[in-house]
Amino acid sequence: MNNGKSPVYARVTGTGGYLPGYPVSNFDLVARGIDTSDEWIVERTGICSRHFAAEGETSGVMAKIAAERALAMAELDPALLDLIIVATSTPDFVFPSTACLLQGALGNHGATAFDVQAVCSGFVYAFAVADKFMRSGTHKKALVVGSDAFSNILDWQDRGTCVLFGDGAGAVVLEAAEAPGVLSSVLRADGSQSGILSVPGQVRCGKVWGDPFLRMEGQAVFRNAVRVLASVAEECCQAAGIKSHEIDWLIPHQANIRIIDATSRKMGLAREKVIITVDRHGNTSAASVPLALDEAVRDGRIERGQRVLAEGVGGGFTWGAVLFEF
Ligand code: UT7
């Protein structure tokens, strides 16, 4: 335990990402027979293309590739990890958890390993949970992954949802450090809104009961997302004693460019301070934030010492934010 002697921060020492296959454009979706258009998708969402996993390319398989890239950047042997958290709503199996599958695939033994299910807020939830483990002093080297293969739960007859999502995985390695690190985090949920975004099916007695596809009341999700994202950012900054315009980078969940723009406008942040991947990734659910983080770290936009605010919002209804110094 830390015993309160010196502050312990969870510091990002590596990031990694993985997008399967090749970009699938809006025109490709039209060519596949979906009753939509590039114009509609770009205008309403900002999405131009997304990636889809191949058969057998599960959330666990994608998580391993992203994790290995993050571990390589951190120059950390996976055997030394003592905490592995995977955020996913599309786990490989009912059980064991995707985190345990990943642990086995990485050759780690004995680390605490579990999944977090908070849909598109999953990575932010997992990041905050890992921070709390590390602040308590019990864990020192954590791997946090967001991985989702939503193409498996999309109804291709439902043009209101199937054009929005893509597959992928993103990962961070967190190591205990005396310098920040994570500065603050806020996690929220409202179960009374569970019906607006769900996959309302279940596996029971050898059968799928209910509806195994993603269902969404788009406008209700849109309204809720815009309402909560700016306020949770404010709350998270306040907890760290800074103003929201003092952050260097905002990494919002990548669902819709209009939601991202409305959030940054409310926060008084210029577009140049916002990391955007939704145009090329679509909505990759739990993978969206760590994929965007990895891209901006690798292309040199996010630099050591800068303040980054990561935000998630999604089914549950869930939302949250983590503020950290990179
Ligand atoms: O991680 C969180 C996950 N989800 C989200 O963040 C999604 C939040 N919601 C949204 O982004 C938006 O609500 C959507 C992009 C899903 C929909 O945009 P909208 O402006 O709310 O459109 P709408 O659902 O009100 O539909 C408008 C029209 C309808 O036609 P009519 O009734 O006006 O004739 C739809 O049938 O657009 C039609 N439409 C489409 N047309 C072409 C719906 N989907 C499509 C499509 N292509 N793919």
mmCIF file of C-alpha atoms and ligand atoms in Angstrom:
data_model
loop_
_atom_site.group_PDB
_atom_site.id
_atom_site.type_symbol
_atom_site.label_atom_id
_atom_site.label_comp_id
_atom_site.label_asym_id
_atom_site.label_seq_id
_atom_site.Cartn_x
_atom_site.Cartn_y
_atom_site.Cartn_z
ATOM 1 C CA MET A 1 0.000 0.000 0.000
ATOM 2 C CA ASN A 2 0.974 3.631 -0.479
ATOM 3 C CA ASN A 3 0.279 4.560 3.177
ATOM 4 C CA GLY A 4 -0.162 8.167 2.062
ATOM 5 C CA LYS A 5 3.606 8.814 1.984
ATOM 6 C CA SER A 6 3.973 10.368 -1.464
ATOM 7 C CA PRO A 7 1.373 10.943 -4.160
ATOM 8 C CA VAL A 8 1.190 8.173 -6.715
ATOM 9 C CA TYR A 9 0.059 9.127 -10.187
ATOM 10 C CA ALA A 10 -0.900 6.907 -13.101
ATOM 11 C CA ARG A 11 1.245 8.135 -15.980
ATOM 12 C CA VAL A 12 0.770 7.150 -19.623
ATOM 13 C CA THR A 13 4.029 5.577 -20.820
ATOM 14 C CA GLY A 14 2.756 3.939 -24.006
ATOM 15 C CA THR A 15 -0.112 4.096 -26.467
ATOM 16 C CA GLY A 16 -1.127 1.732 -29.252
ATOM 17 C CA GLY A 17 -3.893 1.310 -31.768
ATOM 18 C CA TYR A 18 -5.169 -1.125 -34.340
ATOM 19 C CA LEU A 19 -7.671 -0.699 -37.176
ATOM 20 C CA PRO A 20 -8.550 -3.881 -39.053
ATOM 21 C CA GLY A 21 -8.544 -4.303 -42.815
ATOM 22 C CA TYR A 22 -8.850 -1.380 -45.184
ATOM 23 C CA PRO A 23 -11.010 1.767 -45.078
ATOM 24 C CA VAL A 24 -14.617 1.129 -46.134
ATOM 25 C CA SER A 25 -16.017 4.351 -47.620
ATOM 26 C CA ASN A 26 -19.597 5.594 -47.602
ATOM 27 C CA PHE A 27 -19.652 4.832 -51.336
ATOM 28 C CA ASP A 28 -18.645 1.215 -50.526
ATOM 29 C CA LEU A 29 -21.684 0.963 -48.199
ATOM 30 C CA VAL A 30 -23.969 2.211 -50.986
ATOM 31 C CA ALA A 31 -22.354 -0.335 -53.326
ATOM 32 C CA ARG A 32 -23.147 -3.048 -50.751
ATOM 33 C CA GLY A 33 -26.832 -2.168 -51.084
ATOM 34 C CA ILE A 34 -27.418 0.049 -48.036
ATOM 35 C CA ASP A 35 -30.102 2.662 -48.715
ATOM 36 C CA THR A 36 -27.954 5.716 -47.916
ATOM 37 C CA SER A 37 -25.630 8.256 -49.531
ATOM 38 C CA ASP A 38 -22.194 9.715 -48.921
ATOM 39 C CA GLU A 39 -23.819 13.145 -48.763
ATOM 40 C CA TRP A 40 -26.246 12.168 -45.957
ATOM 41 C CA ILE A 41 -23.614 10.411 -43.855
ATOM 42 C CA VAL A 42 -21.017 13.198 -44.173
ATOM 43 C CA GLU A 43 -23.519 15.966 -43.518
ATOM 44 C CA ARG A 44 -25.204 14.325 -40.495
ATOM 45 C CA THR A 45 -22.143 12.654 -38.904
ATOM 46 C CA GLY A 46 -18.846 13.732 -40.495
ATOM 47 C CA ILE A 47 -17.997 10.077 -41.202
ATOM 48 C CA CYS A 48 -16.303 9.310 -44.544
ATOM 49 C CA SER A 49 -14.969 5.802 -43.875
ATOM 50 C CA ARG A 50 -14.544 3.131 -41.224
ATOM 51 C CA HIS A 51 -12.806 -0.272 -40.811
ATOM 52 C CA PHE A 52 -14.428 -3.654 -40.284
ATOM 53 C CA ALA A 53 -12.862 -6.690 -38.629
ATOM 54 C CA ALA A 54 -12.498 -9.873 -40.664
ATOM 55 C CA GLU A 55 -14.207 -13.070 -39.541
ATOM 56 C CA GLY A 56 -12.394 -14.362 -36.459
ATOM 57 C CA GLU A 57 -10.799 -10.993 -35.822
ATOM 58 C CA THR A 58 -12.411 -10.600 -32.411
ATOM 59 C CA SER A 59 -12.178 -7.822 -29.844
ATOM 60 C CA GLY A 60 -9.549 -9.940 -28.072
ATOM 61 C CA VAL A 61 -7.479 -10.384 -31.236
ATOM 62 C CA MET A 62 -7.573 -6.640 -31.966
ATOM 63 C CA ALA A 63 -6.850 -5.814 -28.303
ATOM 64 C CA LYS A 64 -3.674 -7.893 -28.408
ATOM 65 C CA ILE A 65 -2.262 -5.974 -31.391
ATOM 66 C CA ALA A 66 -3.050 -2.557 -29.854
ATOM 67 C CA ALA A 67 -1.654 -3.717 -26.487
ATOM 68 C CA GLU A 68 1.585 -4.964 -28.013
ATOM 69 C CA ARG A 69 2.082 -1.600 -29.726
ATOM 70 C CA ALA A 70 1.483 0.275 -26.451
ATOM 71 C CA LEU A 71 3.826 -2.058 -24.547
ATOM 72 C CA ALA A 72 6.511 -1.567 -27.210
ATOM 73 C CA MET A 73 6.262 2.227 -26.857
ATOM 74 C CA ALA A 74 6.492 1.894 -23.068
ATOM 75 C CA GLU A 75 9.361 -0.622 -23.458
ATOM 76 C CA LEU A 76 7.569 -2.789 -20.926
ATOM 77 C CA ASP A 77 7.632 -6.596 -20.724
ATOM 78 C CA PRO A 78 3.969 -7.760 -20.475
ATOM 79 C CA ALA A 79 5.017 -10.212 -17.752
ATOM 80 C CA LEU A 80 5.523 -7.167 -15.469
ATOM 81 C CA LEU A 81 1.923 -5.900 -15.797
ATOM 82 C CA ASP A 82 -0.044 -6.194 -12.559
ATOM 83 C CA LEU A 83 -3.380 -4.875 -13.883
ATOM 84 C CA ILE A 84 -5.162 -5.516 -17.201
ATOM 85 C CA ILE A 85 -8.536 -3.922 -17.931
ATOM 86 C CA VAL A 86 -10.372 -4.295 -21.217
ATOM 87 C CA ALA A 87 -13.338 -2.078 -22.028
ATOM 88 C CA THR A 88 -15.620 -3.829 -24.491
ATOM 89 C CA SER A 89 -19.292 -4.399 -25.253
ATOM 90 C CA THR A 90 -18.444 -7.027 -27.846
ATOM 91 C CA PRO A 91 -16.460 -9.562 -25.781
ATOM 92 C CA ASP A 92 -15.141 -12.698 -27.476
ATOM 93 C CA PHE A 93 -17.231 -14.891 -25.152
ATOM 94 C CA VAL A 94 -19.840 -14.604 -22.416
ATOM 95 C CA PHE A 95 -16.892 -15.633 -20.261
ATOM 96 C CA PRO A 96 -13.958 -15.732 -19.618
ATOM 97 C CA SER A 97 -13.443 -12.001 -19.866
ATOM 98 C CA THR A 98 -11.612 -10.551 -22.852
ATOM 99 C CA ALA A 99 -9.080 -9.189 -20.334
ATOM 100 C CA CYS A 100 -8.248 -12.757 -19.212
ATOM 101 C CA LEU A 101 -7.980 -13.885 -22.846
ATOM 102 C CA LEU A 102 -5.650 -10.951 -23.520
ATOM 103 C CA GLN A 103 -3.610 -11.754 -20.440
ATOM 104 C CA GLY A 104 -3.139 -15.321 -21.671
ATOM 105 C CA ALA A 105 -2.242 -14.146 -25.172
ATOM 106 C CA LEU A 106 0.368 -11.734 -23.785
ATOM 107 C CA GLY A 107 1.922 -14.431 -21.583
ATOM 108 C CA ASN A 108 1.240 -12.580 -18.339
ATOM 109 C CA HIS A 109 0.522 -14.551 -15.165
ATOM 110 C CA GLY A 110 -1.075 -13.282 -11.998
ATOM 111 C CA ALA A 111 -2.104 -9.717 -12.905
ATOM 112 C CA THR A 112 -5.569 -8.557 -11.861
ATOM 113 C CA ALA A 113 -7.618 -8.847 -15.067
ATOM 114 C CA PHE A 114 -11.225 -7.928 -15.793
ATOM 115 C CA ASP A 115 -13.539 -6.326 -18.348
ATOM 116 C CA VAL A 116 -15.416 -3.064 -17.971
ATOM 117 C CA GLN A 117 -18.754 -2.696 -19.722
ATOM 118 C CA ALA A 118 -19.722 0.932 -20.197
ATOM 119 C CA VAL A 119 -20.173 0.840 -23.993
ATOM 120 C CA CYS A 120 -18.737 3.962 -25.676
ATOM 121 C CA SER A 121 -17.678 5.350 -22.273
ATOM 122 C CA GLY A 122 -15.862 2.079 -21.560
ATOM 123 C CA PHE A 123 -12.307 3.241 -22.101
ATOM 124 C CA VAL A 124 -12.753 6.352 -19.962
ATOM 125 C CA TYR A 125 -14.320 4.200 -17.230
ATOM 126 C CA ALA A 126 -11.450 1.672 -17.430
ATOM 127 C CA PHE A 127 -8.821 4.433 -17.442
ATOM 128 C CA ALA A 128 -10.330 6.025 -14.301
ATOM 129 C CA VAL A 129 -10.627 2.644 -12.561
ATOM 130 C CA ALA A 130 -6.965 1.837 -13.316
ATOM 131 C CA ASP A 131 -5.970 5.246 -11.948
ATOM 132 C CA LYS A 132 -7.804 4.523 -8.708
ATOM 133 C CA PHE A 133 -6.063 1.127 -8.330
ATOM 134 C CA MET A 134 -2.701 2.818 -8.882
ATOM 135 C CA ARG A 135 -3.380 5.750 -6.559
ATOM 136 C CA SER A 136 -4.171 3.282 -3.784
ATOM 137 C CA GLY A 137 -0.648 1.919 -4.204
ATOM 138 C CA THR A 138 -1.662 -1.697 -4.811
ATOM 139 C CA HIS A 139 -0.862 -1.748 -8.562
ATOM 140 C CA LYS A 140 2.028 -0.198 -10.448
ATOM 141 C CA LYS A 141 1.888 -1.238 -14.092
ATOM 142 C CA ALA A 142 -1.443 -1.281 -15.883
ATOM 143 C CA LEU A 143 -2.632 -2.020 -19.386
ATOM 144 C CA VAL A 144 -5.970 -0.429 -20.303
ATOM 145 C CA VAL A 145 -7.555 -1.374 -23.617
ATOM 146 C CA GLY A 146 -10.718 -0.343 -25.440
ATOM 147 C CA SER A 147 -11.656 -2.873 -28.116
ATOM 148 C CA ASP A 148 -14.907 -3.337 -29.994
ATOM 149 C CA ALA A 149 -16.167 -5.119 -33.084
ATOM 150 C CA PHE A 150 -19.564 -3.470 -33.465
ATOM 151 C CA SER A 151 -19.881 -4.819 -37.016
ATOM 152 C CA ASN A 152 -21.027 -8.061 -35.329
ATOM 153 C CA ILE A 153 -24.030 -6.399 -33.680
ATOM 154 C CA LEU A 154 -25.157 -4.088 -36.497
ATOM 155 C CA ASP A 155 -28.427 -4.632 -38.321
ATOM 156 C CA TRP A 156 -27.473 -3.951 -41.939
ATOM 157 C CA GLN A 157 -31.127 -3.254 -42.751
ATOM 158 C CA ASP A 158 -31.158 -0.343 -40.279
ATOM 159 C CA ARG A 159 -29.531 2.555 -42.124
ATOM 160 C CA GLY A 160 -29.972 4.795 -39.083
ATOM 161 C CA THR A 161 -27.289 2.829 -37.219
ATOM 162 C CA CYS A 162 -25.223 0.626 -39.563
ATOM 163 C CA VAL A 163 -23.464 3.538 -41.260
ATOM 164 C CA LEU A 164 -22.223 4.986 -37.963
ATOM 165 C CA PHE A 165 -19.925 2.358 -36.512
ATOM 166 C CA GLY A 166 -16.533 0.781 -37.196
ATOM 167 C CA ASP A 167 -14.222 -1.737 -35.509
ATOM 168 C CA GLY A 168 -10.873 -1.260 -33.802
ATOM 169 C CA ALA A 169 -8.814 -1.293 -30.615
ATOM 170 C CA GLY A 170 -6.726 1.211 -28.688
ATOM 171 C CA ALA A 171 -4.526 0.750 -25.626
ATOM 172 C CA VAL A 172 -2.507 2.624 -23.049
ATOM 173 C CA VAL A 173 0.157 1.489 -20.600
ATOM 174 C CA LEU A 174 0.000 3.304 -17.264
ATOM 175 C CA GLU A 175 2.874 3.249 -14.793
ATOM 176 C CA ALA A 176 2.992 4.539 -11.232
ATOM 177 C CA ALA A 177 4.961 7.780 -11.020
ATOM 178 C CA GLU A 178 5.554 10.635 -8.594
ATOM 179 C CA ALA A 179 4.750 13.227 -11.284
ATOM 180 C CA PRO A 180 1.334 13.466 -12.982
ATOM 181 C CA GLY A 181 -0.233 11.529 -14.535
ATOM 182 C CA VAL A 182 -3.952 11.473 -14.168
ATOM 183 C CA LEU A 183 -5.142 14.649 -12.446
ATOM 184 C CA SER A 184 -8.848 13.929 -12.053
ATOM 185 C CA SER A 185 -11.679 11.789 -13.332
ATOM 186 C CA VAL A 186 -15.471 11.828 -13.228
ATOM 187 C CA LEU A 187 -17.704 8.858 -14.095
ATOM 188 C CA ARG A 188 -21.487 9.121 -14.389
ATOM 189 C CA ALA A 189 -24.446 6.987 -15.446
ATOM 190 C CA ASP A 190 -28.232 7.224 -15.706
ATOM 191 C CA GLY A 191 -29.867 3.808 -15.941
ATOM 192 C CA SER A 192 -33.289 5.361 -16.492
ATOM 193 C CA GLN A 193 -32.051 6.090 -20.061
ATOM 194 C CA SER A 194 -30.965 2.494 -20.773
ATOM 195 C CA GLY A 195 -33.518 2.082 -23.579
ATOM 196 C CA ILE A 196 -32.153 4.767 -25.914
ATOM 197 C CA LEU A 197 -29.054 2.767 -26.908
ATOM 198 C CA SER A 198 -28.929 -0.971 -26.361
ATOM 199 C CA VAL A 199 -28.512 -4.479 -27.714
ATOM 200 C CA PRO A 200 -31.573 -5.913 -25.986
ATOM 201 C CA GLY A 201 -30.837 -9.617 -26.454
ATOM 202 C CA GLN A 202 -29.452 -12.365 -24.236
ATOM 203 C CA VAL A 203 -28.041 -15.872 -24.521
ATOM 204 C CA ARG A 204 -30.200 -18.319 -22.596
ATOM 205 C CA CYS A 205 -30.673 -22.102 -22.757
ATOM 206 C CA GLY A 206 -28.648 -22.363 -25.962
ATOM 207 C CA LYS A 207 -30.558 -19.640 -27.813
ATOM 208 C CA VAL A 208 -30.468 -15.900 -28.363
ATOM 209 C CA TRP A 209 -33.560 -14.345 -26.771
ATOM 210 C CA GLY A 210 -34.709 -10.876 -27.666
ATOM 211 C CA ASP A 211 -32.948 -8.722 -30.223
ATOM 212 C CA PRO A 212 -29.204 -9.259 -30.771
ATOM 213 C CA PHE A 213 -28.714 -6.039 -32.781
ATOM 214 C CA LEU A 214 -27.815 -2.504 -31.760
ATOM 215 C CA ARG A 215 -30.913 -0.304 -31.392
ATOM 216 C CA MET A 216 -30.751 3.416 -30.940
ATOM 217 C CA GLU A 217 -32.996 6.427 -30.588
ATOM 218 C CA GLY A 218 -30.526 8.647 -32.436
ATOM 219 C CA GLN A 219 -31.920 12.030 -31.536
ATOM 220 C CA ALA A 220 -32.280 11.194 -27.831
ATOM 221 C CA VAL A 221 -28.666 9.953 -27.748
ATOM 222 C CA PHE A 222 -27.562 13.085 -29.598
ATOM 223 C CA ARG A 223 -29.333 15.426 -27.166
ATOM 224 C CA ASN A 224 -28.027 13.600 -24.086
ATOM 225 C CA ALA A 225 -24.469 13.499 -25.440
ATOM 226 C CA VAL A 226 -24.357 17.240 -26.095
ATOM 227 C CA ARG A 227 -25.875 17.932 -22.665
ATOM 228 C CA VAL A 228 -23.460 15.801 -20.630
ATOM 229 C CA LEU A 229 -20.132 16.117 -22.455
ATOM 230 C CA ALA A 230 -19.522 19.804 -21.791
ATOM 231 C CA SER A 231 -20.718 19.558 -18.183
ATOM 232 C CA VAL A 232 -18.596 16.512 -17.314
ATOM 233 C CA ALA A 233 -15.551 18.217 -18.855
ATOM 234 C CA GLU A 234 -16.205 21.233 -16.645
ATOM 235 C CA GLU A 235 -16.623 19.038 -13.563
ATOM 236 C CA CYS A 236 -13.402 17.132 -14.294
ATOM 237 C CA CYS A 237 -11.392 20.336 -14.805
ATOM 238 C CA GLN A 238 -12.848 21.844 -11.639
ATOM 239 C CA ALA A 239 -11.757 18.755 -9.679
ATOM 240 C CA ALA A 240 -8.189 19.374 -10.883
ATOM 241 C CA GLY A 241 -8.385 23.115 -10.178
ATOM 242 C CA ILE A 242 -8.135 24.302 -13.778
ATOM 243 C CA LYS A 243 -10.470 25.993 -16.268
ATOM 244 C CA SER A 244 -11.601 23.952 -19.258
ATOM 245 C CA HIS A 245 -9.984 26.377 -21.739
ATOM 246 C CA GLU A 246 -6.622 25.641 -20.039
ATOM 247 C CA ILE A 247 -6.428 22.109 -21.419
ATOM 248 C CA ASP A 248 -4.128 21.518 -24.394
ATOM 249 C CA TRP A 249 -6.158 18.769 -26.057
ATOM 250 C CA LEU A 250 -9.703 17.468 -25.953
ATOM 251 C CA ILE A 251 -10.212 13.854 -27.016
ATOM 252 C CA PRO A 252 -13.986 13.398 -27.129
ATOM 253 C CA HIS A 253 -15.690 10.118 -27.953
ATOM 254 C CA GLN A 254 -15.784 9.969 -31.735
ATOM 255 C CA ALA A 255 -19.473 9.431 -32.544
ATOM 256 C CA ASN A 256 -20.532 12.407 -34.608
ATOM 257 C CA ILE A 257 -18.703 15.586 -35.656
ATOM 258 C CA ARG A 258 -21.760 17.656 -34.757
ATOM 259 C CA ILE A 259 -21.652 16.362 -31.144
ATOM 260 C CA ILE A 260 -17.893 17.032 -31.005
ATOM 261 C CA ASP A 261 -18.297 20.579 -32.374
ATOM 262 C CA ALA A 262 -21.180 21.404 -30.010
ATOM 263 C CA THR A 263 -19.121 20.180 -27.036
ATOM 264 C CA SER A 264 -15.977 22.120 -27.924
ATOM 265 C CA ARG A 265 -18.053 25.251 -28.626
ATOM 266 C CA LYS A 266 -19.687 25.016 -25.183
ATOM 267 C CA MET A 267 -16.240 24.574 -23.639
ATOM 268 C CA GLY A 268 -14.831 27.551 -25.536
ATOM 269 C CA LEU A 269 -12.171 25.404 -27.211
ATOM 270 C CA ALA A 270 -10.930 25.981 -30.751
ATOM 271 C CA ARG A 271 -11.290 23.073 -33.232
ATOM 272 C CA GLU A 272 -7.462 22.953 -33.434
ATOM 273 C CA LYS A 273 -7.374 21.705 -29.836
ATOM 274 C CA VAL A 274 -9.712 18.798 -30.543
ATOM 275 C CA ILE A 275 -8.448 15.417 -31.767
ATOM 276 C CA ILE A 276 -10.790 14.141 -34.473
ATOM 277 C CA THR A 277 -10.782 10.673 -36.053
ATOM 278 C CA VAL A 278 -14.516 10.131 -36.574
ATOM 279 C CA ASP A 279 -14.144 11.031 -40.276
ATOM 280 C CA ARG A 280 -11.838 8.023 -40.867
ATOM 281 C CA HIS A 281 -12.761 5.611 -38.042
ATOM 282 C CA GLY A 282 -16.503 6.077 -37.595
ATOM 283 C CA ASN A 283 -17.688 5.296 -34.074
ATOM 284 C CA THR A 284 -15.483 2.485 -32.708
ATOM 285 C CA SER A 285 -17.197 2.573 -29.289
ATOM 286 C CA ALA A 286 -14.704 1.781 -26.482
ATOM 287 C CA ALA A 287 -11.787 2.006 -28.931
ATOM 288 C CA SER A 288 -12.534 5.515 -30.134
ATOM 289 C CA VAL A 289 -10.729 7.543 -27.451
ATOM 290 C CA PRO A 290 -7.538 5.426 -27.176
ATOM 291 C CA LEU A 291 -7.292 5.212 -30.981
ATOM 292 C CA ALA A 292 -7.494 9.000 -31.232
ATOM 293 C CA LEU A 293 -4.985 9.389 -28.395
ATOM 294 C CA ASP A 294 -2.549 7.009 -30.064
ATOM 295 C CA GLU A 295 -2.831 8.773 -33.402
ATOM 296 C CA ALA A 296 -2.129 12.197 -31.874
ATOM 297 C CA VAL A 297 0.764 10.917 -29.755
ATOM 298 C CA ARG A 298 2.399 9.189 -32.719
ATOM 299 C CA ASP A 299 2.011 12.131 -35.100
ATOM 300 C CA GLY A 300 3.566 14.436 -32.483
ATOM 301 C CA ARG A 301 0.563 16.663 -31.744
ATOM 302 C CA ILE A 302 0.316 15.550 -28.108
ATOM 303 C CA GLU A 303 3.593 16.249 -26.340
ATOM 304 C CA ARG A 304 4.953 15.347 -22.922
ATOM 305 C CA GLY A 305 3.686 17.642 -20.185
ATOM 306 C CA GLN A 306 0.533 18.711 -22.036
ATOM 307 C CA ARG A 307 -2.913 18.443 -20.456
ATOM 308 C CA VAL A 308 -5.327 16.107 -22.205
ATOM 309 C CA LEU A 309 -9.017 15.672 -21.442
ATOM 310 C CA ALA A 310 -10.519 12.368 -22.640
ATOM 311 C CA GLU A 311 -14.298 12.011 -22.677
ATOM 312 C CA GLY A 312 -16.728 9.176 -23.271
ATOM 313 C CA VAL A 313 -20.480 8.947 -23.691
ATOM 314 C CA GLY A 314 -22.684 6.023 -24.633
ATOM 315 C CA GLY A 315 -25.101 3.266 -23.779
ATOM 316 C CA GLY A 316 -26.162 2.775 -20.217
ATOM 317 C CA PHE A 317 -26.603 5.762 -20.392
ATOM 318 C CA THR A 318 -22.979 6.414 -19.344
ATOM 319 C CA TRP A 319 -20.548 9.295 -19.602
ATOM 320 C CA GLY A 320 -17.299 10.389 -18.043
ATOM 321 C CA ALA A 321 -14.002 12.218 -18.368
ATOM 322 C CA VAL A 322 -10.358 11.739 -17.404
ATOM 323 C CA LEU A 323 -7.944 14.683 -17.262
ATOM 324 C CA PHE A 324 -4.266 13.775 -17.439
ATOM 325 C CA GLU A 325 -0.901 15.270 -18.067
ATOM 326 C CA PHE A 326 0.797 13.314 -20.834
HETATM 327 O O1 UT7 B 1 -21.713 6.456 -28.975
HETATM 328 C C1 UT7 B 1 -22.962 7.049 -29.031
HETATM 329 C C2 UT7 B 1 -23.589 6.435 -30.223
HETATM 330 N N1 UT7 B 1 -24.508 7.161 -30.991
HETATM 331 C C3 UT7 B 1 -24.503 8.457 -31.314
HETATM 332 O O2 UT7 B 1 -23.741 9.273 -30.907
HETATM 333 C C4 UT7 B 1 -25.545 8.867 -32.277
HETATM 334 C C5 UT7 B 1 -26.240 10.142 -31.906
HETATM 335 N N2 UT7 B 1 -27.209 10.494 -32.901
HETATM 336 C C6 UT7 B 1 -26.847 10.940 -34.132
HETATM 337 O O3 UT7 B 1 -25.683 11.068 -34.416
HETATM 338 C C7 UT7 B 1 -27.941 11.300 -35.112
HETATM 339 O O4 UT7 B 1 -29.181 11.273 -34.451
HETATM 340 C C8 UT7 B 1 -27.970 10.354 -36.354
HETATM 341 C C9 UT7 B 1 -26.755 10.613 -37.194
HETATM 342 C C10 UT7 B 1 -28.022 8.912 -35.905
HETATM 343 C C11 UT7 B 1 -29.218 10.644 -37.180
HETATM 344 O O5 UT7 B 1 -29.227 12.001 -37.588
HETATM 345 P P1 UT7 B 1 -30.576 12.837 -37.461
HETATM 346 O O6 UT7 B 1 -30.261 14.188 -37.984
HETATM 347 O O7 UT7 B 1 -31.025 12.737 -36.028
HETATM 348 O O8 UT7 B 1 -31.527 12.094 -38.456
HETATM 349 P P2 UT7 B 1 -32.937 11.383 -38.167
HETATM 350 O O9 UT7 B 1 -32.756 10.130 -37.401
HETATM 351 O O10 UT7 B 1 -33.888 12.405 -37.633
HETATM 352 O O11 UT7 B 1 -33.389 11.036 -39.623
HETATM 353 C C12 UT7 B 1 -33.629 12.054 -40.598
HETATM 354 C C13 UT7 B 1 -33.956 11.424 -41.909
HETATM 355 C C14 UT7 B 1 -35.054 10.355 -41.832
HETATM 356 O O12 UT7 B 1 -35.823 10.471 -43.013
HETATM 357 P P3 UT7 B 1 -37.233 11.224 -42.993
HETATM 358 O O13 UT7 B 1 -38.049 10.560 -41.963
HETATM 359 O O14 UT7 B 1 -36.911 12.653 -42.644
HETATM 360 O O15 UT7 B 1 -37.715 11.041 -44.399
HETATM 361 C C15 UT7 B 1 -34.299 9.064 -41.856
HETATM 362 O O16 UT7 B 1 -35.047 7.999 -42.381
HETATM 363 O O17 UT7 B 1 -32.795 10.736 -42.417
HETATM 364 C C16 UT7 B 1 -33.145 9.397 -42.770
HETATM 365 N N3 UT7 B 1 -31.970 8.560 -42.572
HETATM 366 C C17 UT7 B 1 -31.079 8.316 -43.523
HETATM 367 N N4 UT7 B 1 -30.997 8.713 -44.810
HETATM 368 C C18 UT7 B 1 -29.926 8.313 -45.533
HETATM 369 C C19 UT7 B 1 -31.606 7.919 -41.439
HETATM 370 N N5 UT7 B 1 -30.442 7.266 -41.652
HETATM 371 C C20 UT7 B 1 -30.094 7.498 -42.930
HETATM 372 C C21 UT7 B 1 -29.011 7.097 -43.725
HETATM 373 N N6 UT7 B 1 -28.966 7.525 -45.011
HETATM 374 N N7 UT7 B 1 -28.008 6.320 -43.260
#
